[in-house]
mmCIF file of C-alpha atoms in Angstrom:
data_model
loop_
_atom_site.group_PDB
_atom_site.id
_atom_site.type_symbol
_atom_site.label_atom_id
_atom_site.label_comp_id
_atom_site.label_asym_id
_atom_site.label_seq_id
_atom_site.Cartn_x
_atom_site.Cartn_y
_atom_site.Cartn_z
ATOM 1 C CA MET P 1 4.313 -20.240 -61.020
ATOM 2 C CA SER P 2 6.386 -17.471 -62.933
ATOM 3 C CA SER P 3 10.095 -16.865 -61.423
ATOM 4 C CA GLY P 4 9.188 -13.395 -61.264
ATOM 5 C CA ASP P 5 5.736 -14.491 -59.305
ATOM 6 C CA SER P 6 7.753 -16.959 -57.252
ATOM 7 C CA ARG P 7 10.404 -14.169 -55.887
ATOM 8 C CA TYR P 8 7.934 -11.323 -55.462
ATOM 9 C CA LEU P 9 5.789 -13.954 -52.900
ATOM 10 C CA ALA P 10 9.271 -15.001 -51.273
ATOM 11 C CA ARG P 11 10.139 -11.195 -50.191
ATOM 12 C CA VAL P 12 6.557 -10.448 -49.518
ATOM 13 C CA ALA P 13 6.440 -13.508 -47.109
ATOM 14 C CA GLY P 14 9.685 -13.049 -45.701
ATOM 15 C CA GLY P 15 8.419 -9.736 -44.593
ATOM 16 C CA ILE P 16 5.487 -11.015 -43.393
ATOM 17 C CA ALA P 17 7.679 -13.362 -41.103
ATOM 18 C CA VAL P 18 10.421 -11.112 -40.089
ATOM 19 C CA GLY P 19 7.625 -8.584 -38.428
ATOM 20 C CA ALA P 20 5.931 -11.158 -37.007
ATOM 21 C CA LEU P 21 8.841 -12.687 -35.246
ATOM 22 C CA ALA P 22 9.650 -9.159 -34.109
ATOM 23 C CA ALA P 23 6.310 -8.516 -32.628
ATOM 24 C CA GLN P 24 6.776 -12.100 -30.980
ATOM 25 C CA VAL P 25 10.132 -11.279 -29.478
ATOM 26 C CA TRP P 26 8.903 -7.762 -28.101
ATOM 27 C CA ASP P 27 6.071 -9.968 -27.008
ATOM 28 C CA HIS P 28 8.752 -11.909 -24.743
ATOM 29 C CA ILE P 29 10.348 -9.124 -23.515
ATOM 30 C CA LEU P 30 7.372 -7.598 -22.133
ATOM 31 C CA ASN P 31 5.818 -10.823 -20.505
ATOM 32 C CA MET P 32 9.428 -12.372 -19.403
ATOM 33 C CA GLY P 33 8.841 -11.300 -15.915
ATOM 34 C CA ASP P 34 5.595 -12.157 -15.088
ATOM 35 C CA GLU P 35 6.153 -15.804 -16.788
ATOM 36 C CA VAL P 36 8.765 -16.499 -14.665
ATOM 37 C CA LYS P 37 7.262 -15.760 -11.919
ATOM 38 C CA TYR P 38 3.736 -17.775 -12.548
ATOM 39 C CA LEU P 39 5.376 -20.482 -14.860
ATOM 40 C CA TRP P 40 8.910 -20.709 -14.494
ATOM 41 C CA ARG P 41 8.521 -21.662 -10.534
ATOM 42 C CA GLY P 42 6.874 -24.932 -8.962
ATOM 43 C CA LYS P 43 6.896 -28.289 -10.469
ATOM 44 C CA LEU P 44 6.271 -29.123 -14.007
ATOM 45 C CA ASN P 45 3.223 -30.392 -15.391
ATOM 46 C CA LEU P 46 1.585 -31.030 -18.705
ATOM 47 C CA VAL P 47 -0.072 -27.203 -19.047
ATOM 48 C CA LYS P 48 3.606 -26.066 -18.480
ATOM 49 C CA VAL P 49 5.206 -28.574 -21.089
ATOM 50 C CA LEU P 50 2.448 -27.444 -23.581
ATOM 51 C CA TYR P 51 3.036 -23.839 -23.338
ATOM 52 C CA PHE P 52 6.751 -23.748 -23.683
ATOM 53 C CA SER P 53 6.314 -25.872 -26.828
ATOM 54 C CA VAL P 54 4.361 -23.418 -28.218
ATOM 55 C CA ARG P 55 5.969 -20.545 -26.554
ATOM 56 C CA TYR P 56 9.746 -21.662 -27.415
ATOM 57 C CA PHE P 57 10.065 -25.020 -29.353
ATOM 58 C CA ILE P 58 8.156 -23.860 -32.082
ATOM 59 C CA LEU P 59 9.968 -20.682 -32.446
ATOM 60 C CA GLY P 60 12.739 -22.116 -32.445
ATOM 61 C CA VAL P 61 11.968 -24.334 -35.716
ATOM 62 C CA GLN P 62 10.255 -21.330 -37.022
ATOM 63 C CA ILE P 63 13.689 -19.317 -37.183
ATOM 64 C CA ILE P 64 15.447 -22.265 -38.076
ATOM 65 C CA THR P 65 12.897 -22.375 -41.443
ATOM 66 C CA GLN P 66 12.904 -18.635 -42.272
ATOM 67 C CA VAL P 67 16.624 -19.013 -41.860
ATOM 68 C CA MET P 68 16.906 -21.815 -44.384
ATOM 69 C CA SER P 69 14.103 -19.926 -46.807
ATOM 70 C CA PHE P 70 16.509 -16.962 -47.025
ATOM 71 C CA GLU P 71 19.599 -18.889 -47.575
ATOM 72 C CA LEU P 72 17.592 -21.157 -50.277
ATOM 73 C CA GLU P 73 16.314 -17.819 -52.139
ATOM 74 C CA ALA P 74 19.731 -16.626 -52.054
ATOM 75 C CA ALA P 75 21.341 -19.465 -53.657
ATOM 76 C CA HIS P 76 18.803 -19.695 -56.650
ATOM 77 C CA HIS P 77 16.719 -22.254 -55.009
ATOM 78 C CA GLY P 78 19.577 -24.206 -53.657
ATOM 79 C CA PHE P 79 19.832 -27.939 -53.834
ATOM 80 C CA TRP P 80 16.787 -30.119 -53.883
ATOM 81 C CA GLY P 81 17.878 -32.149 -50.943
ATOM 82 C CA GLN P 82 17.556 -29.218 -48.860
ATOM 83 C CA CYS P 83 14.438 -27.638 -50.572
ATOM 84 C CA LYS P 84 12.566 -30.785 -49.710
ATOM 85 C CA THR P 85 13.936 -31.019 -46.553
ATOM 86 C CA LEU P 86 13.185 -27.634 -45.578
ATOM 87 C CA ARG P 87 9.205 -28.051 -47.033
ATOM 88 C CA ILE P 88 8.779 -31.350 -44.915
ATOM 89 C CA ILE P 89 9.939 -29.668 -41.691
ATOM 90 C CA ARG P 90 7.725 -26.435 -42.387
ATOM 91 C CA ILE P 91 4.614 -28.512 -43.159
ATOM 92 C CA THR P 92 5.371 -30.839 -40.131
ATOM 93 C CA SER P 93 6.371 -28.066 -37.634
ATOM 94 C CA GLY P 94 2.892 -26.300 -38.744
ATOM 95 C CA MET P 95 1.117 -29.477 -37.479
ATOM 96 C CA LEU P 96 2.987 -29.707 -34.449
ATOM 97 C CA SER P 97 2.114 -26.247 -33.581
ATOM 98 C CA ALA P 98 -1.508 -26.511 -34.462
ATOM 99 C CA MET P 99 -2.337 -30.070 -32.598
ATOM 100 C CA VAL P 100 -0.003 -28.405 -29.365
ATOM 101 C CA LEU P 101 -2.477 -24.731 -29.603
ATOM 102 C CA GLN P 102 -5.679 -27.037 -30.039
ATOM 103 C CA MET P 103 -4.362 -29.045 -27.117
ATOM 104 C CA ILE P 104 -4.267 -25.627 -24.902
ATOM 105 C CA LEU P 105 -7.364 -24.465 -26.158
ATOM 106 C CA LEU P 106 -8.826 -27.849 -24.891
ATOM 107 C CA ILE P 107 -7.569 -27.904 -21.672
ATOM 108 C CA ARG P 108 -9.234 -24.222 -21.385
ATOM 109 C CA VAL P 109 -12.524 -25.335 -22.229
ATOM 110 C CA ARG P 110 -12.232 -27.926 -20.329
ATOM 111 C CA ALA P 111 -11.864 -26.347 -16.874
ATOM 112 C CA LEU P 112 -14.601 -24.079 -17.700
ATOM 113 C CA TYR P 113 -16.878 -26.845 -18.273
ATOM 114 C CA TYR P 114 -14.810 -29.564 -15.720
ATOM 115 C CA GLU P 115 -18.467 -30.547 -13.544
ATOM 116 C CA SER P 116 -20.031 -31.646 -16.971
ATOM 117 C CA ARG P 117 -18.505 -35.354 -17.815
ATOM 118 C CA LEU P 118 -20.685 -35.029 -21.327
ATOM 119 C CA ALA P 119 -18.883 -31.737 -22.278
ATOM 120 C CA ARG P 120 -15.441 -33.825 -21.449
ATOM 121 C CA TYR P 121 -16.435 -36.556 -23.438
ATOM 122 C CA PHE P 122 -17.579 -34.136 -26.507
ATOM 123 C CA LEU P 123 -14.226 -32.370 -26.087
ATOM 124 C CA SER P 124 -12.171 -35.558 -26.354
ATOM 125 C CA ILE P 125 -14.197 -37.007 -29.306
ATOM 126 C CA LEU P 126 -13.791 -33.555 -31.078
ATOM 127 C CA TYR P 127 -9.902 -33.283 -30.710
ATOM 128 C CA HIS P 128 -9.376 -36.552 -32.194
ATOM 129 C CA VAL P 129 -11.414 -36.362 -34.761
ATOM 130 C CA VAL P 130 -9.852 -33.011 -36.145
ATOM 131 C CA VAL P 131 -6.437 -34.165 -35.381
ATOM 132 C CA ALA P 132 -7.180 -37.045 -37.727
ATOM 133 C CA SER P 133 -8.380 -34.962 -40.247
ATOM 134 C CA GLN P 134 -5.834 -32.790 -40.040
ATOM 135 C CA LEU P 135 -3.245 -35.598 -39.921
ATOM 136 C CA ALA P 136 -4.688 -36.876 -43.365
ATOM 137 C CA GLY P 137 -4.437 -33.295 -45.123
ATOM 138 C CA ILE P 138 -0.829 -33.393 -43.852
ATOM 139 C CA THR P 139 0.035 -36.421 -45.312
ATOM 140 C CA ILE P 140 -1.701 -35.938 -48.783
ATOM 141 C CA LEU P 141 0.495 -32.387 -49.018
ATOM 142 C CA ILE P 142 3.623 -34.309 -47.749
ATOM 143 C CA GLN P 143 2.956 -37.086 -50.621
ATOM 144 C CA ASP P 144 2.311 -34.574 -53.577
ATOM 145 C CA LEU P 145 5.285 -31.903 -52.046
ATOM 146 C CA LYS P 146 7.621 -35.685 -52.229
ATOM 147 C CA SER P 147 6.697 -36.075 -55.561
ATOM 148 C CA SER P 148 7.604 -32.511 -57.041
ATOM 149 C CA SER P 149 10.917 -32.529 -59.027
ATOM 150 C CA ASN P 150 11.405 -28.444 -58.704
ATOM 151 C CA CYS P 151 12.574 -26.554 -55.649
ATOM 152 C CA ASP P 152 9.940 -23.793 -55.891
ATOM 153 C CA LEU P 153 9.909 -22.973 -51.795
ATOM 154 C CA HIS P 154 6.183 -21.793 -52.103
ATOM 155 C CA PRO P 155 4.851 -24.239 -54.429
ATOM 156 C CA ARG P 156 0.942 -25.019 -55.360
ATOM 157 C CA ALA P 157 -0.108 -27.321 -52.653
ATOM 158 C CA GLN P 158 -2.448 -30.028 -53.045
ATOM 159 C CA PHE P 159 -5.901 -28.769 -52.633
ATOM 160 C CA PHE P 160 -7.730 -31.299 -50.916
ATOM 161 C CA GLY P 161 -4.904 -31.789 -48.609
ATOM 162 C CA LEU P 162 -5.657 -28.204 -47.712
ATOM 163 C CA ILE P 163 -9.439 -28.464 -47.491
ATOM 164 C CA LEU P 164 -9.210 -31.608 -45.070
ATOM 165 C CA PHE P 165 -6.360 -29.407 -42.775
ATOM 166 C CA GLY P 166 -8.851 -26.380 -43.032
ATOM 167 C CA ILE P 167 -12.052 -28.396 -42.176
ATOM 168 C CA GLY P 168 -10.443 -29.832 -39.051
ATOM 169 C CA GLY P 169 -9.130 -26.682 -38.081
ATOM 170 C CA GLY P 170 -11.980 -24.711 -38.634
ATOM 171 C CA VAL P 171 -14.348 -27.108 -36.900
ATOM 172 C CA PHE P 172 -12.250 -26.953 -33.435
ATOM 173 C CA GLN P 173 -11.629 -23.497 -33.762
ATOM 174 C CA ILE P 174 -15.657 -22.902 -34.203
ATOM 175 C CA MET P 175 -16.660 -25.104 -31.344
ATOM 176 C CA ASN P 176 -13.866 -23.644 -29.170
ATOM 177 C CA VAL P 177 -15.080 -20.144 -29.436
ATOM 178 C CA GLY P 178 -18.692 -20.996 -29.173
ATOM 179 C CA MET P 179 -18.344 -23.187 -26.106
ATOM 180 C CA THR P 180 -16.020 -20.277 -24.545
ATOM 181 C CA VAL P 181 -18.467 -17.663 -25.534
ATOM 182 C CA THR P 182 -21.213 -19.226 -24.022
ATOM 183 C CA LYS P 183 -19.616 -20.562 -20.796
ATOM 184 C CA LEU P 184 -18.307 -16.766 -20.182
ATOM 185 C CA ALA P 185 -20.896 -14.561 -21.624
ATOM 186 C CA PHE P 186 -24.078 -16.084 -19.417
ATOM 187 C CA ARG P 187 -22.140 -16.627 -16.516
ATOM 188 C CA LYS P 188 -22.503 -14.148 -13.678
ATOM 189 C CA PRO P 189 -20.520 -12.624 -11.830
ATOM 190 C CA ARG P 190 -18.009 -11.869 -15.189
ATOM 191 C CA THR P 191 -14.932 -10.951 -13.574
ATOM 192 C CA PRO P 192 -12.920 -8.291 -15.260
ATOM 193 C CA LEU P 193 -10.281 -10.651 -16.410
ATOM 194 C CA MET P 194 -13.213 -12.696 -17.811
ATOM 195 C CA ALA P 195 -14.632 -9.808 -20.041
ATOM 196 C CA ILE P 196 -11.543 -8.961 -21.299
ATOM 197 C CA LEU P 197 -10.482 -12.644 -22.372
ATOM 198 C CA LEU P 198 -14.096 -12.595 -23.501
ATOM 199 C CA ARG P 199 -13.971 -9.462 -25.889
ATOM 200 C CA GLU P 200 -10.094 -10.501 -27.375
ATOM 201 C CA ALA P 201 -11.801 -13.832 -28.050
ATOM 202 C CA VAL P 202 -14.429 -12.652 -30.031
ATOM 203 C CA TYR P 203 -12.486 -9.990 -31.659
ATOM 204 C CA THR P 204 -9.600 -12.319 -32.597
ATOM 205 C CA PHE P 205 -11.717 -14.789 -33.933
ATOM 206 C CA MET P 206 -13.683 -12.667 -36.174
ATOM 207 C CA ALA P 207 -10.649 -10.903 -37.461
ATOM 208 C CA LEU P 208 -8.755 -14.171 -38.491
ATOM 209 C CA SER P 209 -12.388 -15.750 -39.774
ATOM 210 C CA SER P 210 -12.613 -12.430 -41.953
ATOM 211 C CA LEU P 211 -8.872 -12.880 -43.222
ATOM 212 C CA ILE P 212 -9.584 -16.560 -44.163
ATOM 213 C CA SER P 213 -12.813 -15.852 -45.976
ATOM 214 C CA ALA P 214 -11.208 -13.094 -47.918
ATOM 215 C CA GLN P 215 -8.576 -15.067 -49.220
ATOM 216 C CA LEU P 216 -10.949 -17.985 -50.130
ATOM 217 C CA VAL P 217 -13.025 -15.758 -51.785
ATOM 218 C CA ASN P 218 -10.079 -14.559 -54.003
ATOM 219 C CA GLN P 219 -8.692 -17.617 -54.828
ATOM 220 C CA ALA P 220 -12.344 -19.049 -55.859
ATOM 221 C CA PHE P 221 -12.459 -16.000 -58.293
ATOM 222 C CA ASN P 222 -8.871 -15.268 -59.280
ATOM 223 C CA LYS P 223 -7.527 -16.245 -62.458
ATOM 224 C CA ASP P 224 -4.301 -16.868 -61.096
ATOM 225 C CA LYS P 225 -4.486 -20.021 -59.292
ATOM 226 C CA HIS P 226 -0.889 -20.707 -59.404
ATOM 227 C CA LEU P 227 -0.121 -17.686 -57.267
ATOM 228 C CA GLN P 228 -3.249 -17.760 -55.129
ATOM 229 C CA ARG P 229 -3.118 -21.167 -54.017
ATOM 230 C CA ALA P 230 0.540 -20.663 -53.178
ATOM 231 C CA PHE P 231 0.169 -17.927 -51.318
ATOM 232 C CA PHE P 232 -3.123 -19.588 -49.636
ATOM 233 C CA ALA P 233 -0.647 -22.518 -48.625
ATOM 234 C CA TYR P 234 1.915 -20.289 -47.466
ATOM 235 C CA VAL P 235 -0.834 -18.298 -45.006
ATOM 236 C CA VAL P 236 -2.308 -21.656 -43.728
ATOM 237 C CA PHE P 237 1.269 -23.305 -42.910
ATOM 238 C CA LYS P 238 3.147 -20.409 -42.108
ATOM 239 C CA GLY P 239 1.457 -17.176 -41.294
ATOM 240 C CA LEU P 240 -1.463 -18.354 -39.368
ATOM 241 C CA LYS P 241 1.173 -20.535 -37.418
ATOM 242 C CA TRP P 242 2.799 -16.919 -36.090
ATOM 243 C CA LEU P 243 -0.920 -15.351 -36.065
ATOM 244 C CA ALA P 244 -2.023 -17.952 -33.962
ATOM 245 C CA MET P 245 0.644 -17.907 -31.461
ATOM 246 C CA LEU P 246 0.691 -13.898 -31.707
ATOM 247 C CA THR P 247 -3.109 -13.584 -31.237
ATOM 248 C CA THR P 248 -3.864 -16.033 -28.558
ATOM 249 C CA THR P 249 -1.382 -14.255 -26.463
ATOM 250 C CA PRO P 250 -2.558 -10.697 -26.940
ATOM 251 C CA THR P 251 -1.659 -9.049 -23.076
ATOM 252 C CA ILE P 252 -0.049 -10.524 -20.466
ATOM 253 C CA SER P 253 -3.023 -11.233 -18.361
ATOM 254 C CA SER P 254 -4.270 -14.095 -21.211
ATOM 255 C CA SER P 255 -0.585 -14.577 -22.065
ATOM 256 C CA TRP P 256 0.030 -16.822 -18.811
ATOM 257 C CA TYR P 257 -3.897 -17.332 -18.479
ATOM 258 C CA LEU P 258 -3.912 -19.193 -21.777
ATOM 259 C CA ALA P 259 -1.500 -21.587 -20.629
ATOM 260 C CA SER P 260 -3.013 -22.007 -17.031
ATOM 261 C CA ILE P 261 -6.632 -21.399 -17.610
ATOM 262 C CA SER P 262 -6.959 -23.822 -14.477
ATOM 263 C CA ILE P 263 -4.915 -21.693 -12.528
ATOM 264 C CA GLY P 264 -6.939 -21.060 -9.244
ATOM 265 C CA VAL P 265 -10.557 -22.001 -10.599
ATOM 266 C CA ARG P 266 -12.310 -23.113 -7.727
ATOM 267 C CA HIS P 267 -15.988 -23.316 -6.787
ATOM 268 C CA ARG P 268 -17.576 -21.308 -4.503
ATOM 269 C CA HIS P 269 -21.018 -20.462 -3.587
ATOM 270 C CA ARG P 270 -21.752 -21.601 -7.133
ATOM 271 C CA HIS P 271 -19.473 -19.699 -8.644
ATOM 272 C CA TYR P 272 -16.068 -19.926 -10.303
ATOM 273 C CA LEU P 273 -13.548 -17.338 -9.154
ATOM 274 C CA ILE P 274 -9.806 -16.698 -9.694
ATOM 275 C CA ASN P 275 -7.594 -16.890 -6.580
ATOM 276 C CA THR P 276 -5.447 -13.823 -6.167
ATOM 277 C CA GLN P 277 -2.355 -16.382 -5.297
ATOM 278 C CA ILE P 278 -1.758 -17.749 -8.510
ATOM 279 C CA HIS P 279 -0.426 -21.622 -8.676
ATOM 280 C CA PHE P 280 -0.679 -24.806 -11.138
ATOM 281 C CA SER P 281 -3.747 -26.561 -10.499
ATOM 282 C CA PHE P 282 -6.253 -28.231 -12.006
ATOM 283 C CA PRO P 283 -9.779 -28.981 -10.477
ATOM 284 C CA HIS P 284 -11.149 -32.377 -10.687
ATOM 285 C CA ARG P 285 -13.910 -33.673 -8.688
ATOM 286 C CA GLY P 286 -13.125 -31.635 -5.897
ATOM 287 C CA ARG P 287 -9.303 -32.421 -5.507
ATOM 288 C CA ASN P 288 -6.254 -30.436 -6.267
ATOM 289 C CA PHE P 289 -2.959 -31.777 -8.274
ATOM 290 C CA SER P 290 -0.168 -29.403 -7.656
#
């Protein structure tokens, strides 16, 4: 990649990251009252830990890496040691955020199918296979970046590593959306909250799938492989990390609902109903773990 392409890509990607950060900060401001009311009170459990990890820890890591990127760009590619550290932090933070987000989505689907032992086993196996595929891809990418000798902040990524990572994430998202839509679409009666979440899930999945497909087609037929591969790697490990956190919490109803999908879900008269009194619990064989 030429120096001009690298600088242009850095400006575009930096603008996207800043815009996504502003949108997420605004989302935090809007939802803070409900978040304190529903999530900060009560006992700390796994669902809360996962939610706060995605909501705050990953956000902090993203801000730090973005600031480091700006500093290195301003210093004309900076020092190689700092550059390599920044690359590894970016990739590992992206992997951690993906794993936590996938676990939250897994909990949501598991809550919908909590009566089915077969579904629970299937979801558990699926998660481990997906994580193994993504870890293999990340390992290949890190080894490739460690062998590099320049400080291009947006280098051409090892394509096979991206393929492994993308296959794992793609399979998980397709199965997650498919099982969620199947459960909610054919369940009656469907509450207004269920209808909103179902509609948002379908629209978000279609939008992100279209963006990723367009980028893949563009990469396949564009002659400038260096720029396209670098941009694709950047979108996968940075842009989509922001989009995932933003689009999985598009409204206040789904913001806390995503992190605590099992809130107040009870089995009454063969229907699942959402309790009006919000509390953290996970239904399991008729028992309630607060």
